[in-house]
Amino acid sequence: MKYNRCGKSGLLLPQISLGLWHNFGSVDSFENAQSIALKAFDQGITHFDLANNYGPVPGSAEENFGKIIQNNFKGFLRDELVITTKAGFKMWEGPYGEWGSRKYLISSLNQSLKRMNLEYVDIFYSHRPDPNTPIEETMSALDYAVRSGKAMYAGISNYSAEETEKAIAILKELGTPCIVHQAKYSMFERWVEERLLDVLQTNGLGCVAFSPLAQGLLTTKYLKGIPENSRAANPNGYLQSSEITEDKLQKISALNNLALERSQTLAQMAIAWLLKKEIITTVLVGASSVNQLLDSIGSLKKLEFSSNELQQIEDILK
């Protein structure tokens, strides 16, 4: 496993990190989740990414990960992990349970630390911009989190290029630099290329790419229809069946053929395609099993692309 510097900061992150958005909640098998986390660490993955509302139920992913830490990473082993969490989306009912107020962000961070039984997290993110709270207030909460020792670094997620520039400037003035932006990025989701990546490069921030497989679209899962237990089969899931169009299926099939020519799975090629970009510090992968995790890690065996392969990908995605 290679470790990349997160922007201009001193923090190193593995090329592949484990996201706990799914499969670590109270409705999931704890034994399976623990096996995935331990295998990840054995493979050199030191970065584990959470948010206050990950579950379901909200908060249960942090609770379960806290148990995994207590079972396996006591004492100085905690210092071998980079644990990140976020606040911004709805966590509890009432006027103080979401968005970007100082009250919500700091209260949420305190709750996250209790759930995981930690003294600090390594990165605390504002999970999304708040249109009704001054960005100065949101950034001051991140500044406080770092200065209080409850977080080592500050980050943002899901901010536009313009919002990112503002956040960077405010945190710089406060004396707590923003070191990272976590953005949704895949072959099917490329909004960050319009301007955001340039902003990050210019200002020395790292980029953490999440949803690299476009919620499973960039796998072979949907080539023969929608499996019963898939995310698209769940009417309440993040991936809706309406998104799986005939045009998209044709693109997935063509991409899969190219991946096979490269002796990779489609998922491996999709991850490698992101990691070829110098601005990408790490790619967040989810895993429902140890085998799925190992398949994702297998992308590191072939990160190089020929100019012809890159052009084929662009032609397919048009």
Coordinates of C-alpha atoms in Angstrom, one line a residue:
M1 CA 0.0 0.0 0.0
K2 CA 1.3 3.4 -1.0
Y3 CA 0.6 6.4 1.2
N4 CA -0.1 9.8 -0.4
R5 CA 0.4 13.2 1.2
C6 CA -3.0 14.9 1.8
G7 CA -2.4 18.2 -0.1
K8 CA 0.4 20.2 1.4
S9 CA -0.3 18.9 4.9
G10 CA 1.8 16.4 6.8
L11 CA -0.9 13.8 6.9
L12 CA -0.4 10.6 4.8
L13 CA -3.4 8.6 3.7
P14 CA -3.4 5.2 2.0
Q15 CA -4.3 5.0 -1.7
I16 CA -7.5 3.2 -0.8
S17 CA -9.5 3.9 2.4
L18 CA -12.5 2.2 3.9
G19 CA -15.8 4.0 4.1
L20 CA -18.3 2.9 6.6
W21 CA -21.4 4.5 5.0
H22 CA -23.0 1.1 4.5
N23 CA -22.6 -2.4 6.1
F24 CA -21.5 -1.2 9.6
G25 CA -24.8 -0.2 11.1
S26 CA -27.0 -1.8 13.7
V27 CA -28.9 -3.7 11.1
D28 CA -25.7 -5.4 9.8
S29 CA -23.6 -8.2 11.1
F30 CA -21.1 -6.9 13.6
E31 CA -18.8 -9.9 13.0
N32 CA -18.8 -9.3 9.3
A33 CA -18.1 -5.6 9.8
Q34 CA -15.2 -6.3 12.2
S35 CA -13.7 -8.9 9.8
I36 CA -13.8 -6.3 7.0
A37 CA -12.1 -3.6 9.2
L38 CA -9.4 -6.0 10.4
K39 CA -8.6 -7.2 6.9
A40 CA -8.4 -3.6 5.7
F41 CA -5.9 -2.8 8.3
D42 CA -3.9 -6.0 7.5
Q43 CA -3.8 -4.8 3.9
G44 CA -2.4 -1.4 4.9
I45 CA -5.6 0.6 5.0
T46 CA -5.2 2.9 8.0
H47 CA -7.9 5.4 7.1
F48 CA -11.5 4.7 8.2
D49 CA -14.2 7.2 7.2
L50 CA -17.4 7.8 9.0
A51 CA -20.1 10.4 9.6
N52 CA -22.5 11.0 12.5
N53 CA -25.5 9.7 10.7
Y54 CA -24.0 6.5 9.1
G55 CA -26.0 3.4 10.0
P56 CA -28.8 2.6 9.9
V57 CA -29.8 3.6 12.6
P58 CA -28.0 6.9 12.5
G59 CA -25.0 6.8 14.8
S60 CA -24.7 3.0 14.9
A61 CA -21.8 2.8 12.5
E62 CA -19.8 5.0 14.9
E63 CA -20.9 2.8 17.8
N64 CA -19.9 -0.4 16.0
F65 CA -16.6 1.0 14.9
G66 CA -16.0 2.1 18.5
K67 CA -16.4 -1.5 19.6
I68 CA -14.0 -2.6 16.8
I69 CA -11.4 -0.2 18.1
Q70 CA -11.9 -1.4 21.7
N71 CA -11.6 -5.0 20.7
N72 CA -8.6 -4.6 18.4
F73 CA -6.8 -1.2 18.6
K74 CA -6.4 -0.3 22.2
G75 CA -3.6 1.8 23.5
F76 CA -1.0 3.0 21.0
L77 CA -2.6 1.1 18.1
R78 CA -5.1 4.0 18.0
D79 CA -2.3 6.2 16.8
E80 CA -1.9 3.9 13.7
L81 CA -5.4 4.8 12.5
V82 CA -6.7 7.8 10.7
I83 CA -10.4 8.1 11.8
T84 CA -12.6 10.7 10.2
T85 CA -16.1 11.8 10.8
K86 CA -18.5 14.5 9.6
A87 CA -21.6 16.5 10.5
G88 CA -24.0 18.3 8.3
F89 CA -26.9 16.0 7.3
K90 CA -29.8 15.3 9.5
M91 CA -28.9 13.4 12.7
W92 CA -31.7 14.1 15.1
E93 CA -35.1 15.8 15.2
G94 CA -35.6 19.4 16.1
P95 CA -33.9 22.7 15.1
Y96 CA -30.4 21.7 16.1
G97 CA -30.0 18.3 14.5
E98 CA -28.6 19.2 11.0
W99 CA -26.8 21.7 8.7
G100 CA -23.9 23.9 9.7
S101 CA -24.5 25.9 12.9
R102 CA -21.7 26.0 15.5
K103 CA -24.1 24.4 18.0
Y104 CA -24.9 21.5 15.8
L105 CA -21.4 20.8 14.6
I106 CA -19.7 20.9 18.0
S107 CA -22.6 19.0 19.7
S108 CA -22.4 16.3 17.0
L109 CA -18.6 16.0 17.3
N110 CA -19.0 15.5 21.0
Q111 CA -21.6 12.8 20.4
S112 CA -19.4 11.1 17.8
L113 CA -16.4 10.9 20.2
K114 CA -18.6 9.4 22.9
R115 CA -20.0 6.8 20.5
M116 CA -16.6 5.7 19.4
N117 CA -15.0 6.2 22.8
L118 CA -12.3 8.4 21.4
E119 CA -10.5 11.5 22.6
Y120 CA -10.1 12.8 19.1
V121 CA -10.8 12.2 15.5
D122 CA -8.1 12.8 12.9
I123 CA -10.3 14.8 10.4
F124 CA -13.6 16.5 11.2
Y125 CA -15.6 17.5 8.2
S126 CA -18.4 19.9 7.5
H127 CA -20.5 17.4 5.6
R128 CA -22.3 19.9 3.4
P129 CA -22.6 23.7 3.1
D130 CA -25.5 25.4 4.9
P131 CA -27.3 28.0 2.8
N132 CA -28.8 29.6 6.0
T133 CA -25.8 29.8 8.2
P134 CA -22.9 32.1 7.5
I135 CA -19.9 30.1 6.3
E136 CA -17.8 32.0 8.8
E137 CA -19.8 30.4 11.6
T138 CA -19.4 26.9 10.1
M139 CA -15.7 27.3 9.6
S140 CA -15.2 28.7 13.2
A141 CA -16.7 25.5 14.5
L142 CA -14.1 23.5 12.6
D143 CA -11.4 25.8 13.9
Y144 CA -12.6 25.2 17.4
A145 CA -12.7 21.4 16.9
V146 CA -9.0 21.5 16.0
R147 CA -7.9 24.0 18.6
S148 CA -9.8 22.1 21.3
G149 CA -7.9 18.9 20.4
K150 CA -11.1 17.0 19.4
A151 CA -9.9 16.9 15.8
M152 CA -6.4 16.9 14.3
Y153 CA -7.4 18.5 11.0
A154 CA -10.4 20.3 9.4
G155 CA -12.0 19.3 6.1
I156 CA -15.1 20.0 4.0
S157 CA -17.3 17.8 1.8
N158 CA -19.8 18.4 -0.9
Y159 CA -18.9 22.1 -1.2
S160 CA -18.9 23.8 -4.7
A161 CA -15.7 25.3 -6.0
E162 CA -16.8 28.8 -5.0
E163 CA -17.8 27.7 -1.5
T164 CA -14.6 25.8 -1.2
E165 CA -12.6 28.9 -2.0
K166 CA -14.5 30.8 0.7
A167 CA -14.0 28.1 3.3
I168 CA -10.3 27.8 2.6
A169 CA -9.8 31.6 3.0
I170 CA -11.7 31.8 6.2
L171 CA -9.9 28.8 7.8
K172 CA -6.6 30.2 6.7
E173 CA -7.3 33.5 8.4
L174 CA -8.4 31.6 11.5
G175 CA -5.1 29.8 11.5
T176 CA -6.5 26.3 11.0
P177 CA -5.9 25.3 7.4
C178 CA -8.4 23.2 5.5
I179 CA -6.4 20.2 4.3
V180 CA -9.0 18.1 2.4
H181 CA -12.2 18.1 0.4
Q182 CA -14.2 14.9 0.2
A183 CA -16.1 14.8 -3.1
K184 CA -18.3 12.4 -5.0
Y185 CA -16.3 11.4 -8.0
S186 CA -16.5 8.6 -10.5
M187 CA -16.5 7.9 -14.2
F188 CA -20.3 8.7 -14.0
E189 CA -20.0 11.7 -11.7
R190 CA -17.4 14.2 -12.9
W191 CA -18.7 17.6 -11.7
V192 CA -15.4 18.1 -9.7
E193 CA -13.5 18.4 -13.0
E194 CA -15.3 21.6 -14.0
R195 CA -13.4 23.7 -11.5
L196 CA -13.2 22.1 -8.0
L197 CA -10.0 20.1 -8.7
D198 CA -8.2 23.2 -9.9
V199 CA -9.2 25.0 -6.7
L200 CA -7.9 22.2 -4.6
Q201 CA -4.6 22.0 -6.6
T202 CA -4.0 25.7 -6.4
N203 CA -4.7 25.9 -2.6
G204 CA -2.8 22.7 -1.7
L205 CA -5.7 20.6 -0.5
G206 CA -6.1 16.9 -0.9
C207 CA -9.1 15.2 -2.5
V208 CA -10.8 12.2 -1.1
A209 CA -13.0 10.6 -3.7
F210 CA -16.2 8.8 -2.5
S211 CA -18.7 6.7 -4.4
P212 CA -16.0 5.6 -6.9
L213 CA -18.2 2.9 -8.2
A214 CA -21.3 5.1 -8.6
Q215 CA -23.3 3.1 -6.0
G216 CA -22.4 -0.1 -7.7
L217 CA -23.1 0.9 -11.3
L218 CA -19.4 0.6 -12.2
T219 CA -19.5 -3.1 -11.5
T220 CA -21.0 -6.0 -13.4
K221 CA -23.9 -6.2 -10.9
Y222 CA -26.5 -4.7 -13.1
L223 CA -25.5 -6.0 -16.5
K224 CA -28.2 -8.8 -16.4
G225 CA -30.9 -6.8 -14.6
I226 CA -31.5 -5.6 -11.1
P227 CA -30.7 -8.2 -8.4
E228 CA -33.2 -8.5 -5.6
N229 CA -30.8 -7.6 -2.8
S230 CA -29.1 -4.7 -4.7
R231 CA -29.3 -1.0 -3.8
A232 CA -31.3 -0.3 -6.9
A233 CA -33.9 -2.8 -5.8
N234 CA -34.5 -0.9 -2.6
P235 CA -37.1 1.9 -3.2
N236 CA -35.6 3.8 -0.3
G237 CA -32.0 3.4 -1.4
Y238 CA -29.6 6.0 -2.8
L239 CA -29.5 4.3 -6.2
Q240 CA -32.9 4.3 -8.0
S241 CA -33.8 1.8 -10.7
S242 CA -34.7 4.7 -13.0
E243 CA -31.0 5.6 -13.1
I244 CA -30.2 2.3 -14.7
T245 CA -31.0 3.3 -18.3
E246 CA -30.3 1.3 -21.5
D247 CA -27.7 3.9 -22.5
K248 CA -26.0 3.5 -19.2
L249 CA -26.0 -0.3 -19.4
Q250 CA -24.4 -0.1 -22.8
K251 CA -21.6 2.1 -21.3
I252 CA -21.1 -0.2 -18.4
S253 CA -20.9 -3.2 -20.8
A254 CA -18.3 -1.4 -23.0
L255 CA -16.3 -0.3 -19.9
N256 CA -16.4 -3.9 -18.6
N257 CA -15.0 -5.2 -21.9
L258 CA -12.1 -2.7 -21.6
A259 CA -11.5 -3.7 -18.0
L260 CA -11.3 -7.4 -19.1
E261 CA -8.7 -6.5 -21.8
R262 CA -6.7 -4.9 -19.0
S263 CA -7.1 -8.1 -16.9
Q264 CA -9.1 -6.2 -14.3
T265 CA -12.6 -6.2 -13.0
L266 CA -14.7 -3.2 -13.9
A267 CA -14.6 -2.0 -10.3
Q268 CA -10.8 -2.3 -10.2
M269 CA -10.5 -0.2 -13.4
A270 CA -12.9 2.4 -12.1
I271 CA -10.8 2.8 -8.9
A272 CA -7.5 2.9 -10.8
W273 CA -9.0 5.5 -13.2
L274 CA -9.4 7.8 -10.2
L275 CA -6.0 7.1 -8.6
K276 CA -4.1 8.0 -11.8
K277 CA -4.9 11.6 -11.0
E278 CA -2.3 13.2 -8.8
I279 CA -4.8 15.4 -7.0
I280 CA -6.6 12.3 -5.6
T281 CA -5.2 11.5 -2.2
T282 CA -7.3 8.4 -1.6
V283 CA -10.3 6.6 -2.9
L284 CA -13.0 5.6 -0.4
V285 CA -14.4 2.2 -1.0
G286 CA -17.2 0.4 0.8
A287 CA -17.4 -3.3 1.3
S288 CA -20.1 -5.8 2.2
S289 CA -17.6 -8.6 2.5
V290 CA -13.9 -9.3 2.8
N291 CA -13.8 -10.5 -0.8
Q292 CA -15.3 -7.3 -2.1
L293 CA -12.7 -5.3 -0.2
L294 CA -9.9 -7.5 -1.6
D295 CA -11.2 -7.0 -5.1
S296 CA -11.1 -3.2 -4.6
I297 CA -7.5 -3.4 -3.2
G298 CA -6.6 -5.4 -6.3
S299 CA -7.0 -2.3 -8.4
L300 CA -3.5 -1.2 -7.1
K301 CA -1.9 -4.0 -9.2
K302 CA -2.5 -2.0 -12.4
L303 CA -2.8 1.8 -12.1
E304 CA -1.3 2.7 -15.4
F305 CA -3.4 3.5 -18.4
S306 CA -2.2 3.9 -22.0
S307 CA -3.3 7.0 -23.9
N308 CA -5.4 4.7 -26.1
E309 CA -7.2 3.2 -23.1
L310 CA -7.9 6.7 -21.6
Q311 CA -9.4 7.8 -25.0
Q312 CA -11.5 4.7 -25.2
I313 CA -12.9 5.5 -21.8
E314 CA -13.7 9.0 -22.8
D315 CA -15.4 7.8 -26.0
I316 CA -17.5 5.3 -24.1
L317 CA -18.6 8.0 -21.6
K318 CA -19.7 10.6 -24.1

